[in-house]
């Protein structure tokens, strides 16, 4: 099996970006404030305009045209994407759900992975190459990468202090094909953090990145049963009344702390369900026990965890704590049981096979292709919810969606065949104007390395990524 990198997938401790000296142990990072640049995370970056990218790889392909199964995923025609045009097909094609973000979308069809057909079950092979753009080694559930993934290349180039990519995971890790997406080097996989509680705690400095143990502030919050915002209430009030802050600064600051509160409230609900912690936001005893049958792993919270991770990534980007994040959605053979039309259905992996089996033979699942299409709609709706949150954030250079991007794909293209040709690719966000958005283009059987090279160009990284150059038509200029 692949080696697993043990370094923390989260950001380094952020005391130097702390809120005020009096709240330094809390480590709450600030958005960029033009009136107080010395207190802003963005003040500590270089002169380049920051670009932020979040890579998501889901499982089991999409309900695109396959044999006698009709098309239910891609837009209806190549070319310009408009809100009205996408609304016209949103009831029939999953991508239409993103119509509100048409001008920010770059949807690419006709792209394949280097190993376009599996030599075993294919799931681990797809995961190990969809962000590395190199053929994997091995087959079955032991397949792994032959090089680093693109998030590593980006982090090494643009993150400060050697900060690793923010590496996340959604769902239970069943032990068959768990983490297999983000690689620091050939065969060296990073473990993704599955618990949004831990992501949040590290973000605000409540878990020491060196020891992995709760900080003194975490215990203080626990005793007081308070939010981070409550703990530093006086400092917040003083900062908001600072005459150096413009109206825009104050609005940005209020949104920042409102977002922290919203995330805490949602996770508090989940915490009550999974730990019996009586609504305490930061019950450290409960957080230490979440690896054993707790709610963030549970089937019914699967999409909620994805959304929470996405919201936390947006906050991370808005604070410039990390410029690249990656999330594996489900294990390689994602067995989530979705509730469709009020009924909990078969395991998703079985639905993707169209039979009641993880293998090649089993009893047919009636209407499996339609069920797969409805699961796609659930998944893309979650993507939209993440974008809705991101749309509320800004950076010094404008809205987050203008300066960042969300990259969504699956590690196989089609469930029944496990083909890795015509991979689903949705990029939402303009990356500082680098991406030529508002369009649906055909990659004409290009390999994924050309797309990922284009992503590197968006970051200002001029090296190619296992390709001769970026995909034609995806970049401006």
GROMACS .gro file of C-alpha atoms in nm:
model
  477
    1UNK     CA    1   0.000   0.000   0.000
    2UNK     CA    2   0.114   0.360  -0.053
    3UNK     CA    3   0.310   0.535   0.215
    4UNK     CA    4   0.119   0.801   0.399
    5UNK     CA    5   0.270   1.140   0.467
    6UNK     CA    6   0.237   1.225   0.833
    7UNK     CA    7   0.279   1.601   0.828
    8UNK     CA    8  -0.029   1.801   0.925
    9UNK     CA    9  -0.250   1.880   0.627
   10UNK     CA   10  -0.345   2.212   0.777
   11UNK     CA   11  -0.189   2.555   0.794
   12UNK     CA   12   0.094   2.643   1.029
   13UNK     CA   13   0.013   2.818   1.355
   14UNK     CA   14  -0.084   3.174   1.273
   15UNK     CA   15   0.007   3.377   1.583
   16UNK     CA   16   0.192   3.635   1.371
   17UNK     CA   17  -0.133   3.696   1.190
   18UNK     CA   18  -0.328   3.717   1.511
   19UNK     CA   19  -0.613   3.950   1.566
   20UNK     CA   20  -0.475   4.180   1.836
   21UNK     CA   21  -0.194   4.127   2.083
   22UNK     CA   22  -0.449   4.064   2.356
   23UNK     CA   23  -0.606   3.788   2.148
   24UNK     CA   24  -0.283   3.645   2.016
   25UNK     CA   25  -0.337   3.300   2.165
   26UNK     CA   26  -0.668   3.275   1.982
   27UNK     CA   27  -0.501   3.312   1.645
   28UNK     CA   28  -0.806   3.445   1.457
   29UNK     CA   29  -0.678   3.566   1.121
   30UNK     CA   30  -0.822   3.879   0.967
   31UNK     CA   31  -0.938   3.954   0.617
   32UNK     CA   32  -0.751   4.229   0.434
   33UNK     CA   33  -0.825   4.572   0.580
   34UNK     CA   34  -0.703   4.863   0.370
   35UNK     CA   35  -0.696   5.088   0.676
   36UNK     CA   36  -0.485   4.848   0.883
   37UNK     CA   37  -0.265   4.654   0.641
   38UNK     CA   38  -0.016   4.568   0.912
   39UNK     CA   39  -0.278   4.351   1.085
   40UNK     CA   40  -0.390   4.170   0.772
   41UNK     CA   41  -0.279   3.832   0.648
   42UNK     CA   42  -0.238   3.970   0.297
   43UNK     CA   43   0.023   4.217   0.416
   44UNK     CA   44   0.266   3.928   0.460
   45UNK     CA   45   0.256   3.803   0.103
   46UNK     CA   46   0.483   3.892  -0.183
   47UNK     CA   47   0.404   4.138  -0.456
   48UNK     CA   48   0.217   3.892  -0.679
   49UNK     CA   49  -0.161   3.898  -0.685
   50UNK     CA   50  -0.277   3.592  -0.492
   51UNK     CA   51  -0.471   3.317  -0.668
   52UNK     CA   52  -0.652   3.051  -0.466
   53UNK     CA   53  -0.759   2.706  -0.583
   54UNK     CA   54  -0.968   2.428  -0.431
   55UNK     CA   55  -0.948   2.087  -0.604
   56UNK     CA   56  -1.230   1.839  -0.540
   57UNK     CA   57  -1.235   1.482  -0.669
   58UNK     CA   58  -1.557   1.287  -0.623
   59UNK     CA   59  -1.623   0.921  -0.700
   60UNK     CA   60  -1.801   0.693  -0.945
   61UNK     CA   61  -1.824   0.916  -1.251
   62UNK     CA   62  -2.128   1.106  -1.375
   63UNK     CA   63  -2.445   1.026  -1.567
   64UNK     CA   64  -2.316   1.127  -1.907
   65UNK     CA   65  -2.418   0.953  -2.230
   66UNK     CA   66  -2.316   0.587  -2.217
   67UNK     CA   67  -2.453   0.317  -2.443
   68UNK     CA   68  -2.830   0.355  -2.438
   69UNK     CA   69  -2.819   0.588  -2.137
   70UNK     CA   70  -2.899   0.949  -2.232
   71UNK     CA   71  -2.689   1.255  -2.149
   72UNK     CA   72  -2.776   1.406  -1.811
   73UNK     CA   73  -2.462   1.594  -1.711
   74UNK     CA   74  -2.294   1.815  -1.972
   75UNK     CA   75  -2.436   2.142  -2.112
   76UNK     CA   76  -2.638   2.105  -2.430
   77UNK     CA   77  -2.391   2.274  -2.664
   78UNK     CA   78  -2.034   2.398  -2.679
   79UNK     CA   79  -1.964   2.769  -2.664
   80UNK     CA   80  -2.071   3.054  -2.443
   81UNK     CA   81  -2.236   2.985  -2.110
   82UNK     CA   82  -2.501   3.230  -1.995
   83UNK     CA   83  -2.737   3.223  -1.700
   84UNK     CA   84  -3.045   3.207  -1.920
   85UNK     CA   85  -2.892   2.943  -2.145
   86UNK     CA   86  -2.802   2.721  -1.851
   87UNK     CA   87  -3.140   2.768  -1.686
   88UNK     CA   88  -3.296   2.628  -2.002
   89UNK     CA   89  -3.135   2.288  -1.938
   90UNK     CA   90  -3.100   2.288  -1.558
   91UNK     CA   91  -3.388   2.042  -1.514
   92UNK     CA   92  -3.225   1.789  -1.748
   93UNK     CA   93  -2.848   1.839  -1.707
   94UNK     CA   94  -2.674   1.860  -1.370
   95UNK     CA   95  -2.437   2.136  -1.477
   96UNK     CA   96  -2.736   2.366  -1.530
   97UNK     CA   97  -2.772   2.390  -1.151
   98UNK     CA   98  -2.472   2.625  -1.160
   99UNK     CA   99  -2.650   2.876  -1.386
  100UNK     CA  100  -2.611   3.159  -1.133
  101UNK     CA  101  -2.235   3.136  -1.187
  102UNK     CA  102  -2.233   3.105  -1.566
  103UNK     CA  103  -1.990   3.392  -1.615
  104UNK     CA  104  -1.746   3.230  -1.372
  105UNK     CA  105  -1.761   2.881  -1.524
  106UNK     CA  106  -1.515   2.700  -1.747
  107UNK     CA  107  -1.656   2.356  -1.826
  108UNK     CA  108  -1.426   2.125  -2.021
  109UNK     CA  109  -1.521   1.801  -2.191
  110UNK     CA  110  -1.304   1.569  -2.399
  111UNK     CA  111  -1.015   1.531  -2.152
  112UNK     CA  112  -0.867   1.195  -2.051
  113UNK     CA  113  -0.632   1.066  -1.784
  114UNK     CA  114  -0.294   0.921  -1.891
  115UNK     CA  115  -0.420   0.571  -1.816
  116UNK     CA  116  -0.759   0.611  -1.980
  117UNK     CA  117  -0.880   0.257  -1.914
  118UNK     CA  118  -0.848   0.067  -1.587
  119UNK     CA  119  -0.632  -0.244  -1.548
  120UNK     CA  120  -0.823  -0.353  -1.241
  121UNK     CA  121  -1.110  -0.193  -1.054
  122UNK     CA  122  -0.975   0.146  -1.162
  123UNK     CA  123  -1.079   0.361  -0.869
  124UNK     CA  124  -0.738   0.386  -0.703
  125UNK     CA  125  -0.577   0.429  -1.045
  126UNK     CA  126  -0.807   0.720  -1.124
  127UNK     CA  127  -0.748   0.891  -0.791
  128UNK     CA  128  -0.372   0.851  -0.820
  129UNK     CA  129  -0.353   1.023  -1.158
  130UNK     CA  130  -0.634   1.280  -1.173
  131UNK     CA  131  -0.417   1.545  -1.002
  132UNK     CA  132  -0.074   1.403  -1.087
  133UNK     CA  133  -0.125   1.373  -1.464
  134UNK     CA  134   0.101   1.067  -1.465
  135UNK     CA  135   0.013   0.700  -1.512
  136UNK     CA  136  -0.016   0.527  -1.175
  137UNK     CA  137   0.178   0.226  -1.064
  138UNK     CA  138   0.007  -0.091  -0.949
  139UNK     CA  139  -0.354  -0.192  -0.986
  140UNK     CA  140  -0.650  -0.278  -0.771
  141UNK     CA  141  -0.677  -0.093  -0.443
  142UNK     CA  142  -0.296  -0.072  -0.410
  143UNK     CA  143  -0.242   0.158  -0.708
  144UNK     CA  144  -0.058   0.478  -0.624
  145UNK     CA  145   0.105   0.778  -0.785
  146UNK     CA  146   0.430   0.805  -0.976
  147UNK     CA  147   0.480   1.171  -0.893
  148UNK     CA  148   0.353   1.464  -0.686
  149UNK     CA  149   0.005   1.606  -0.734
  150UNK     CA  150  -0.053   1.954  -0.871
  151UNK     CA  151  -0.155   2.093  -0.530
  152UNK     CA  152   0.195   2.012  -0.403
  153UNK     CA  153   0.358   2.195  -0.691
  154UNK     CA  154   0.135   2.496  -0.626
  155UNK     CA  155   0.195   2.497  -0.250
  156UNK     CA  156   0.571   2.476  -0.297
  157UNK     CA  157   0.560   2.773  -0.533
  158UNK     CA  158   0.317   3.014  -0.366
  159UNK     CA  159   0.255   2.921  -0.002
  160UNK     CA  160   0.460   3.084   0.270
  161UNK     CA  161   0.687   2.900   0.513
  162UNK     CA  162   0.658   2.568   0.334
  163UNK     CA  163   0.288   2.538   0.416
  164UNK     CA  164   0.143   2.216   0.274
  165UNK     CA  165  -0.186   2.215   0.083
  166UNK     CA  166  -0.495   2.217   0.300
  167UNK     CA  167  -0.591   1.851   0.256
  168UNK     CA  168  -0.945   1.738   0.334
  169UNK     CA  169  -1.162   1.428   0.316
  170UNK     CA  170  -1.534   1.372   0.330
  171UNK     CA  171  -1.699   1.051   0.444
  172UNK     CA  172  -1.597   0.736   0.624
  173UNK     CA  173  -1.263   0.575   0.548
  174UNK     CA  174  -1.354   0.215   0.489
  175UNK     CA  175  -1.002   0.079   0.456
  176UNK     CA  176  -1.025  -0.039   0.095
  177UNK     CA  177  -0.924   0.278  -0.092
  178UNK     CA  178  -0.897   0.568   0.150
  179UNK     CA  179  -0.669   0.870   0.093
  180UNK     CA  180  -0.531   0.854  -0.259
  181UNK     CA  181  -0.553   1.205  -0.408
  182UNK     CA  182  -0.289   1.445  -0.274
  183UNK     CA  183   0.073   1.334  -0.306
  184UNK     CA  184   0.389   1.510  -0.188
  185UNK     CA  185   0.589   1.280  -0.416
  186UNK     CA  186   0.558   0.943  -0.587
  187UNK     CA  187   0.361   0.712  -0.359
  188UNK     CA  188   0.363   0.957  -0.066
  189UNK     CA  189  -0.002   1.032  -0.001
  190UNK     CA  190  -0.130   1.297   0.237
  191UNK     CA  191  -0.406   1.203   0.476
  192UNK     CA  192  -0.705   1.433   0.445
  193UNK     CA  193  -0.874   1.575   0.753
  194UNK     CA  194  -1.231   1.447   0.763
  195UNK     CA  195  -1.362   1.641   1.061
  196UNK     CA  196  -1.464   2.005   1.004
  197UNK     CA  197  -1.423   2.062   1.378
  198UNK     CA  198  -1.053   1.994   1.349
  199UNK     CA  199  -1.019   2.209   1.039
  200UNK     CA  200  -1.181   2.499   1.220
  201UNK     CA  201  -0.983   2.452   1.539
  202UNK     CA  202  -0.654   2.454   1.352
  203UNK     CA  203  -0.761   2.757   1.153
  204UNK     CA  204  -0.820   2.968   1.462
  205UNK     CA  205  -0.522   2.831   1.651
  206UNK     CA  206  -0.708   2.609   1.896
  207UNK     CA  207  -0.495   2.305   1.808
  208UNK     CA  208  -0.119   2.343   1.826
  209UNK     CA  209   0.019   2.242   1.486
  210UNK     CA  210   0.337   2.113   1.648
  211UNK     CA  211   0.187   1.888   1.915
  212UNK     CA  212  -0.158   1.827   1.770
  213UNK     CA  213  -0.302   1.897   2.117
  214UNK     CA  214  -0.561   2.158   2.216
  215UNK     CA  215  -0.416   2.498   2.301
  216UNK     CA  216  -0.485   2.673   2.633
  217UNK     CA  217  -0.736   2.892   2.450
  218UNK     CA  218  -0.935   2.584   2.348
  219UNK     CA  219  -0.975   2.487   2.712
  220UNK     CA  220  -1.075   2.843   2.799
  221UNK     CA  221  -1.343   2.837   2.532
  222UNK     CA  222  -1.464   2.502   2.658
  223UNK     CA  223  -1.496   2.627   3.015
  224UNK     CA  224  -1.676   2.941   2.908
  225UNK     CA  225  -1.895   2.764   2.648
  226UNK     CA  226  -1.824   3.052   2.415
  227UNK     CA  227  -1.751   3.116   2.053
  228UNK     CA  228  -1.413   3.246   1.942
  229UNK     CA  229  -1.593   3.571   1.862
  230UNK     CA  230  -1.722   3.591   2.220
  231UNK     CA  231  -1.376   3.535   2.365
  232UNK     CA  232  -1.234   3.836   2.183
  233UNK     CA  233  -1.550   4.049   2.188
  234UNK     CA  234  -1.378   4.355   2.338
  235UNK     CA  235  -1.099   4.343   2.082
  236UNK     CA  236  -1.354   4.313   1.800
  237UNK     CA  237  -1.539   4.618   1.926
  238UNK     CA  238  -1.221   4.824   1.952
  239UNK     CA  239  -1.111   4.729   1.604
  240UNK     CA  240  -1.450   4.805   1.450
  241UNK     CA  241  -1.448   5.150   1.608
  242UNK     CA  242  -1.099   5.231   1.480
  243UNK     CA  243  -1.123   5.555   1.277
  244UNK     CA  244  -0.870   5.420   1.026
  245UNK     CA  245  -1.122   5.166   0.901
  246UNK     CA  246  -1.331   5.257   0.600
  247UNK     CA  247  -1.694   5.157   0.559
  248UNK     CA  248  -1.580   4.876   0.328
  249UNK     CA  249  -1.330   4.758   0.592
  250UNK     CA  250  -1.602   4.743   0.856
  251UNK     CA  251  -1.838   4.554   0.627
  252UNK     CA  252  -1.563   4.307   0.536
  253UNK     CA  253  -1.476   4.256   0.902
  254UNK     CA  254  -1.839   4.200   1.000
  255UNK     CA  255  -1.884   3.943   0.722
  256UNK     CA  256  -1.569   3.767   0.840
  257UNK     CA  257  -1.691   3.725   1.197
  258UNK     CA  258  -2.048   3.647   1.091
  259UNK     CA  259  -1.907   3.365   0.878
  260UNK     CA  260  -1.712   3.226   1.173
  261UNK     CA  261  -2.032   3.230   1.377
  262UNK     CA  262  -2.233   3.061   1.098
  263UNK     CA  263  -1.979   2.781   1.066
  264UNK     CA  264  -1.968   2.732   1.443
  265UNK     CA  265  -2.348   2.717   1.463
  266UNK     CA  266  -2.372   2.452   1.192
  267UNK     CA  267  -2.094   2.243   1.343
  268UNK     CA  268  -2.249   2.279   1.688
  269UNK     CA  269  -2.562   2.108   1.555
  270UNK     CA  270  -2.348   1.828   1.416
  271UNK     CA  271  -2.148   1.815   1.740
  272UNK     CA  272  -2.464   1.759   1.941
  273UNK     CA  273  -2.560   1.469   1.718
  274UNK     CA  274  -2.223   1.301   1.715
  275UNK     CA  275  -2.083   1.360   2.060
  276UNK     CA  276  -2.368   1.425   2.296
  277UNK     CA  277  -2.179   1.734   2.403
  278UNK     CA  278  -2.491   1.933   2.491
  279UNK     CA  279  -2.435   2.196   2.227
  280UNK     CA  280  -2.087   2.300   2.338
  281UNK     CA  281  -1.907   2.438   2.038
  282UNK     CA  282  -1.562   2.321   2.132
  283UNK     CA  283  -1.597   2.021   2.361
  284UNK     CA  284  -1.240   1.897   2.341
  285UNK     CA  285  -1.319   1.558   2.491
  286UNK     CA  286  -1.579   1.504   2.219
  287UNK     CA  287  -1.344   1.626   1.949
  288UNK     CA  288  -1.083   1.375   2.060
  289UNK     CA  289  -1.339   1.097   2.020
  290UNK     CA  290  -1.472   1.185   1.675
  291UNK     CA  291  -1.264   0.917   1.504
  292UNK     CA  292  -1.491   0.650   1.649
  293UNK     CA  293  -1.834   0.644   1.494
  294UNK     CA  294  -1.906   1.015   1.506
  295UNK     CA  295  -2.128   1.226   1.287
  296UNK     CA  296  -1.871   1.363   1.044
  297UNK     CA  297  -1.823   1.008   0.918
  298UNK     CA  298  -2.189   0.919   0.906
  299UNK     CA  299  -2.377   0.858   0.586
  300UNK     CA  300  -2.649   1.117   0.643
  301UNK     CA  301  -2.397   1.397   0.702
  302UNK     CA  302  -2.192   1.324   0.390
  303UNK     CA  303  -2.292   1.628   0.182
  304UNK     CA  304  -2.306   1.852   0.490
  305UNK     CA  305  -1.941   1.775   0.563
  306UNK     CA  306  -1.848   1.855   0.202
  307UNK     CA  307  -2.025   2.189   0.229
  308UNK     CA  308  -1.865   2.272   0.565
  309UNK     CA  309  -1.521   2.191   0.432
  310UNK     CA  310  -1.591   2.412   0.130
  311UNK     CA  311  -1.700   2.700   0.349
  312UNK     CA  312  -1.390   2.665   0.564
  313UNK     CA  313  -1.174   2.666   0.252
  314UNK     CA  314  -1.341   2.990   0.145
  315UNK     CA  315  -1.260   3.145   0.481
  316UNK     CA  316  -0.904   3.012   0.460
  317UNK     CA  317  -0.861   3.177   0.121
  318UNK     CA  318  -1.022   3.503   0.229
  319UNK     CA  319  -0.770   3.518   0.514
  320UNK     CA  320  -0.481   3.415   0.286
  321UNK     CA  321  -0.386   3.134   0.520
  322UNK     CA  322  -0.331   2.889   0.236
  323UNK     CA  323  -0.359   2.931  -0.140
  324UNK     CA  324  -0.440   2.575  -0.235
  325UNK     CA  325  -0.671   2.310  -0.093
  326UNK     CA  326  -0.772   1.962  -0.204
  327UNK     CA  327  -1.055   1.732  -0.100
  328UNK     CA  328  -1.124   1.367  -0.171
  329UNK     CA  329  -1.497   1.302  -0.159
  330UNK     CA  330  -1.562   0.949  -0.039
  331UNK     CA  331  -1.326   0.656  -0.056
  332UNK     CA  332  -1.238   0.506  -0.392
  333UNK     CA  333  -1.555   0.298  -0.402
  334UNK     CA  334  -1.785   0.552  -0.241
  335UNK     CA  335  -2.066   0.358  -0.076
  336UNK     CA  336  -2.273   0.653   0.042
  337UNK     CA  337  -2.645   0.580   0.049
  338UNK     CA  338  -2.822   0.890  -0.076
  339UNK     CA  339  -3.181   0.975   0.007
  340UNK     CA  340  -3.354   1.016  -0.330
  341UNK     CA  341  -3.720   1.113  -0.353
  342UNK     CA  342  -3.754   1.044   0.019
  343UNK     CA  343  -3.603   0.696   0.012
  344UNK     CA  344  -3.254   0.586   0.116
  345UNK     CA  345  -3.119   0.407  -0.188
  346UNK     CA  346  -2.853   0.149  -0.263
  347UNK     CA  347  -2.484   0.220  -0.213
  348UNK     CA  348  -2.365   0.475  -0.466
  349UNK     CA  349  -2.091   0.246  -0.594
  350UNK     CA  350  -2.353  -0.018  -0.672
  351UNK     CA  351  -2.573   0.239  -0.845
  352UNK     CA  352  -2.276   0.347  -1.055
  353UNK     CA  353  -2.231  -0.017  -1.161
  354UNK     CA  354  -2.609  -0.040  -1.223
  355UNK     CA  355  -2.614  -0.366  -1.024
  356UNK     CA  356  -2.617  -0.470  -0.659
  357UNK     CA  357  -2.247  -0.545  -0.652
  358UNK     CA  358  -1.904  -0.390  -0.619
  359UNK     CA  359  -1.796  -0.619  -0.903
  360UNK     CA  360  -1.914  -0.714  -1.249
  361UNK     CA  361  -2.213  -0.934  -1.170
  362UNK     CA  362  -2.521  -0.886  -0.958
  363UNK     CA  363  -2.893  -0.823  -0.974
  364UNK     CA  364  -2.983  -0.509  -1.173
  365UNK     CA  365  -3.088  -0.197  -0.986
  366UNK     CA  366  -3.407  -0.066  -1.144
  367UNK     CA  367  -3.363   0.287  -1.276
  368UNK     CA  368  -2.996   0.298  -1.173
  369UNK     CA  369  -2.896   0.545  -1.445
  370UNK     CA  370  -3.171   0.783  -1.334
  371UNK     CA  371  -3.063   0.743  -0.972
  372UNK     CA  372  -2.705   0.825  -1.070
  373UNK     CA  373  -2.827   1.140  -1.244
  374UNK     CA  374  -3.015   1.245  -0.930
  375UNK     CA  375  -2.703   1.188  -0.720
  376UNK     CA  376  -2.513   1.412  -0.961
  377UNK     CA  377  -2.772   1.681  -0.900
  378UNK     CA  378  -2.726   1.649  -0.524
  379UNK     CA  379  -2.349   1.674  -0.563
  380UNK     CA  380  -2.360   1.976  -0.794
  381UNK     CA  381  -2.610   2.145  -0.564
  382UNK     CA  382  -2.352   2.115  -0.286
  383UNK     CA  383  -2.094   2.275  -0.515
  384UNK     CA  384  -2.337   2.562  -0.572
  385UNK     CA  385  -2.385   2.604  -0.197
  386UNK     CA  386  -2.010   2.635  -0.156
  387UNK     CA  387  -1.997   2.895  -0.433
  388UNK     CA  388  -2.284   3.083  -0.268
  389UNK     CA  389  -2.070   3.117   0.044
  390UNK     CA  390  -1.759   3.208  -0.151
  391UNK     CA  391  -1.954   3.480  -0.333
  392UNK     CA  392  -1.975   3.670  -0.004
  393UNK     CA  393  -1.598   3.692   0.039
  394UNK     CA  394  -1.358   3.945  -0.104
  395UNK     CA  395  -0.981   3.984  -0.128
  396UNK     CA  396  -0.770   4.298  -0.174
  397UNK     CA  397  -0.799   4.242  -0.549
  398UNK     CA  398  -1.175   4.193  -0.556
  399UNK     CA  399  -1.427   3.914  -0.498
  400UNK     CA  400  -1.292   3.572  -0.407
  401UNK     CA  401  -1.463   3.415  -0.709
  402UNK     CA  402  -1.272   3.656  -0.931
  403UNK     CA  403  -0.939   3.564  -0.773
  404UNK     CA  404  -0.989   3.202  -0.678
  405UNK     CA  405  -1.144   2.893  -0.829
  406UNK     CA  406  -1.308   2.564  -0.740
  407UNK     CA  407  -1.207   2.268  -0.957
  408UNK     CA  408  -1.451   1.975  -0.953
  409UNK     CA  409  -1.396   1.638  -1.113
  410UNK     CA  410  -1.447   1.266  -1.053
  411UNK     CA  411  -1.176   1.002  -1.062
  412UNK     CA  412  -1.352   0.792  -1.326
  413UNK     CA  413  -1.571   0.936  -1.600
  414UNK     CA  414  -1.844   0.672  -1.626
  415UNK     CA  415  -1.958   0.431  -1.357
  416UNK     CA  416  -2.032   0.108  -1.547
  417UNK     CA  417  -1.712   0.101  -1.754
  418UNK     CA  418  -1.479   0.296  -1.521
  419UNK     CA  419  -1.354   0.474  -1.832
  420UNK     CA  420  -1.116   0.761  -1.768
  421UNK     CA  421  -1.187   0.941  -2.095
  422UNK     CA  422  -1.417   1.243  -2.118
  423UNK     CA  423  -1.358   1.322  -1.754
  424UNK     CA  424  -1.606   1.564  -1.596
  425UNK     CA  425  -1.428   1.895  -1.536
  426UNK     CA  426  -1.589   2.205  -1.389
  427UNK     CA  427  -1.383   2.511  -1.298
  428UNK     CA  428  -1.574   2.785  -1.116
  429UNK     CA  429  -1.383   3.108  -1.063
  430UNK     CA  430  -1.169   3.341  -1.271
  431UNK     CA  431  -0.829   3.298  -1.100
  432UNK     CA  432  -0.745   3.665  -1.130
  433UNK     CA  433  -0.867   3.676  -1.488
  434UNK     CA  434  -0.642   3.394  -1.606
  435UNK     CA  435  -0.921   3.152  -1.694
  436UNK     CA  436  -1.136   3.217  -1.997
  437UNK     CA  437  -1.465   3.167  -1.818
  438UNK     CA  438  -1.824   3.175  -1.933
  439UNK     CA  439  -1.764   2.892  -2.177
  440UNK     CA  440  -1.797   2.520  -2.238
  441UNK     CA  441  -1.510   2.385  -2.445
  442UNK     CA  442  -1.392   2.058  -2.597
  443UNK     CA  443  -1.047   1.933  -2.500
  444UNK     CA  444  -1.042   1.710  -2.810
  445UNK     CA  445  -0.901   1.408  -2.628
  446UNK     CA  446  -0.625   1.603  -2.453
  447UNK     CA  447  -0.464   1.460  -2.142
  448UNK     CA  448  -0.534   1.609  -1.803
  449UNK     CA  449  -0.177   1.742  -1.776
  450UNK     CA  450  -0.265   2.016  -2.024
  451UNK     CA  451  -0.552   2.134  -1.804
  452UNK     CA  452  -0.335   2.124  -1.491
  453UNK     CA  453  -0.059   2.311  -1.674
  454UNK     CA  454  -0.318   2.577  -1.746
  455UNK     CA  455  -0.397   2.587  -1.375
  456UNK     CA  456  -0.029   2.642  -1.297
  457UNK     CA  457  -0.023   2.931  -1.544
  458UNK     CA  458  -0.315   3.086  -1.359
  459UNK     CA  459  -0.096   3.088  -1.047
  460UNK     CA  460   0.190   3.244  -1.243
  461UNK     CA  461   0.386   2.917  -1.244
  462UNK     CA  462   0.548   2.878  -1.585
  463UNK     CA  463   0.657   2.514  -1.570
  464UNK     CA  464   0.459   2.248  -1.756
  465UNK     CA  465   0.292   1.968  -1.563
  466UNK     CA  466   0.346   1.643  -1.750
  467UNK     CA  467   0.230   1.810  -2.070
  468UNK     CA  468   0.369   2.023  -2.351
  469UNK     CA  469   0.167   2.325  -2.249
  470UNK     CA  470  -0.176   2.442  -2.133
  471UNK     CA  471  -0.498   2.330  -2.296
  472UNK     CA  472  -0.592   2.551  -2.589
  473UNK     CA  473  -0.882   2.783  -2.514
  474UNK     CA  474  -0.880   2.767  -2.135
  475UNK     CA  475  -0.669   3.078  -2.067
  476UNK     CA  476  -0.703   3.443  -2.155
  477UNK     CA  477  -0.422   3.616  -2.335
   0.00000   0.00000   0.00000
